[in-house]
Coordinates of C-alpha atoms in Angstrom, one line a residue:
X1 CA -210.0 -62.0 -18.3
X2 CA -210.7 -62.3 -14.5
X3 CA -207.1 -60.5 -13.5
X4 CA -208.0 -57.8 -16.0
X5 CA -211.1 -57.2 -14.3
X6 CA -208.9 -57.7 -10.9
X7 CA -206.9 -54.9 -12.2
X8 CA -210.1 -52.8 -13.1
X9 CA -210.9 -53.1 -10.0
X10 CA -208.5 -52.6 -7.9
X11 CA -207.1 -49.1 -9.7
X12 CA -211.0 -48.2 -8.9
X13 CA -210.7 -48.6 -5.0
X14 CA -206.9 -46.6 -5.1
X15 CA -208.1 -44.0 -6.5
X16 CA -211.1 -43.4 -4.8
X17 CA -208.1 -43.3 -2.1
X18 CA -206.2 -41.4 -3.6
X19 CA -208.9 -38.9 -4.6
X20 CA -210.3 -38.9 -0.9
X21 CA -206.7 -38.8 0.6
X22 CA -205.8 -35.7 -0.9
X23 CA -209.1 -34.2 -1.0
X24 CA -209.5 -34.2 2.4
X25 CA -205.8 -33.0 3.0
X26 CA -206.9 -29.5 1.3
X27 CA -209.6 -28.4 3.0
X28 CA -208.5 -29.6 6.1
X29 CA -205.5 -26.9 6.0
X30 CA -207.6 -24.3 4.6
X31 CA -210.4 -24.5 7.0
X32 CA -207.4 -24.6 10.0
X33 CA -205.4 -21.7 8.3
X34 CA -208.7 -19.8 8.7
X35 CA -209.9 -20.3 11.9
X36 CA -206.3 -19.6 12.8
X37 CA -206.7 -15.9 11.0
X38 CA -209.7 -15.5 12.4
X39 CA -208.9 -16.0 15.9
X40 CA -206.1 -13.6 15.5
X41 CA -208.1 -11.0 13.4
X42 CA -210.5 -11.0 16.8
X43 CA -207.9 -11.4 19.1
X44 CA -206.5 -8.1 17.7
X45 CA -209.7 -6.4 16.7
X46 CA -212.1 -7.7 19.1
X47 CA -215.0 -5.0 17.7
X48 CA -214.6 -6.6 13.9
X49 CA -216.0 -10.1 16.0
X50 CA -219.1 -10.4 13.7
X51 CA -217.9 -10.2 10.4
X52 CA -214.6 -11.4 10.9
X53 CA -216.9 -14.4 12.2
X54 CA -219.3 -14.3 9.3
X55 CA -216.6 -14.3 6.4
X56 CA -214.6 -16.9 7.9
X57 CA -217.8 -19.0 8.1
X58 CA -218.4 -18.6 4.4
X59 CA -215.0 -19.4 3.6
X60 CA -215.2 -22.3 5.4
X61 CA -218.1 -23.4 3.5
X62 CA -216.5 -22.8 0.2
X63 CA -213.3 -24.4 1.3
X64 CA -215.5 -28.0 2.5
X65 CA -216.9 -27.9 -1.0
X66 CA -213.7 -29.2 -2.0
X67 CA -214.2 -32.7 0.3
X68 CA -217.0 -33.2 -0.6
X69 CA -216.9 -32.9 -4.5
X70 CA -213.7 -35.4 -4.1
X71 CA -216.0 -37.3 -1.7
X72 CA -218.8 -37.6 -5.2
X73 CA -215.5 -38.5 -7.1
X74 CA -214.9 -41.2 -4.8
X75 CA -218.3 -43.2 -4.2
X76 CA -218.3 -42.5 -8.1
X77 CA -215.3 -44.4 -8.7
X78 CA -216.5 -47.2 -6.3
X79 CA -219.7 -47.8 -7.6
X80 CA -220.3 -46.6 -11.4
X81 CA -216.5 -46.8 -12.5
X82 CA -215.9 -50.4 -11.8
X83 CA -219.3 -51.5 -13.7
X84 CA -218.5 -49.4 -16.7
X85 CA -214.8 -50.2 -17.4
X86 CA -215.7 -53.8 -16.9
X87 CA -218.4 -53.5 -19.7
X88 CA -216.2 -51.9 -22.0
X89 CA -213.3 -55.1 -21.4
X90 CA -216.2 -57.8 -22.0
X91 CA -216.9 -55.6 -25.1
X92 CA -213.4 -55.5 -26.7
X93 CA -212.5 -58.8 -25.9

């Protein structure tokens, strides 16, 4: 019983690493690939500044949703995961 719940537990904490390790990976790309655009959308058009600016901004802001949702995900499988699969091996055992 106690290395089931060993197992439980430790497929918990990898995948919150997992989940975190490439949800952070994405956005981080994203977010660089568009400040990259945008620095060479201003750099060529220097007039477009503001809204160049503004929409990269908001894309940014869509794009970090990303880390944080697989951030929720994570502390999820930390804290609720590990209590609820644990219940259900008491249970069936």
């Amino acid at each position: 019983m106690e290395l089931a719940i060993a197992i439980v537990l430790g497929c918990c904490a990898l995948s919150a690493g997992i989940c975190m390790g490439v949800g952070a990976i994405g956005p981080a790309f994203g977010e660089g690939n568009a400040v990259a655009r945008s620095c060479e959308a201003i750099g060529r058009q220097p007039e477009s500044k503001s809204a160049v600016t503004s929409t990269m901004i908001m894309g940014c802001a869509i794009t970090e949703t990303t880390g944080i949702y697989s951030l929720v995900i994570a502390i999820l499988l930390i804290f609720v995961a590990p209590n609820l699969f644990v219940n259900i091996l008491k249970n069936a055992l």
